[in-house]
């Protein structure tokens, strides 16, 4: 018999994040024909977002709307989600391994007195068991886990599990649940966005990252132009952030963001182990470095030995030709 799964949806400024749809796909695989129920927290009418979850495969969606849920706090969302979990008694819960997911799910797991498999990159089944694959040792190895009893609780890494095709002919009920959210201790008065992150780094399919080799803030401009042509986001090594060439919100690596885009272009990055920890699982890695011995070439699928200020504009020109 199929398992009943809950998917905690996540939106930013009223738009659902792609990882929500990927979480639905993962939940469907785990449920094997059981029911997949979405949960959405926020303020105002969340029906449209609820419908979006249905179009991506949720069988029904429960929304919890309250002015205290306008912006994310683990306390507010924790109360809302826990109330829905208690009502629904699911056999499993899935959420994106995003900043919000990383904050909310361990707290929820502890409240529910259950375990959590975090940062899952693949869900498969073998001999009746669901197998969760996740990176360990900063992405140098992968472990496979199965849950033999109790609640299945997992966060999935963005960009790794394909979502289902959006299909408006899918139908499912979107209902509202009233939850009495107790007064919150943290009060968010304002959100100040850092950096120019037009495209979300962790969900971007293409990332053009610069290192200390870009030499200045202006040195990022050719990278930004290439990223624009490719519809990608800009990332950076800590070397570039430390040098003040860009904001720390762009840092990729062990102490920055972990990304797995389809294409990662590393320009002027040496490939320190701490940087590789954040990007080595990218699907295709292109490295541009003037030092043929640079460590980044050891993880690159394509390496270009040369000056990034010559190579990157040429790449942009070639990409523009392909785009036309
Ligand atoms: P460098 O190592 O200085 O490399 C610059 C590269 O640019 C060189 O390979 C050079 O050949 C090349 N270059 C120069 N000019 C050109 C040009 N014109 N064209 C082409 N190539 C050129 N680092 C991270 O990135 N992310 C992290 O999360 C992170 N966390 C860390 C955590 C800890 C605890 C510690 C100790 C370190 C961490 N670091 C992290 C730092 C890491 O060890 C490296 O120092 C850093 O990644 C180096 O950045 P870089 O490759 O840009 O600079």
Tab-separated table of C-alpha atoms in Angstrom, residues 14 24 74 84 131 136 147 154 179 211-212 231 274 284 309:
chain	number	residue	atom	x	y	z
A	14	UNK	CA	4.635	34.883	-3.491
A	24	UNK	CA	6.636	16.739	-4.776
A	74	UNK	CA	10.995	28.690	12.470
A	84	UNK	CA	-1.044	19.965	9.960
A	131	UNK	CA	16.951	4.390	-0.852
A	136	UNK	CA	29.148	13.058	2.731
A	147	UNK	CA	14.504	3.961	6.821
A	154	UNK	CA	13.949	14.125	4.253
A	179	UNK	CA	-4.116	27.320	13.223
A	211	UNK	CA	37.706	33.826	-8.109
A	212	UNK	CA	40.610	35.968	-7.037
A	231	UNK	CA	20.370	32.908	-18.154
A	274	UNK	CA	36.842	24.148	0.404
A	284	UNK	CA	29.212	19.857	-16.185
A	309	UNK	CA	39.618	38.255	-19.672
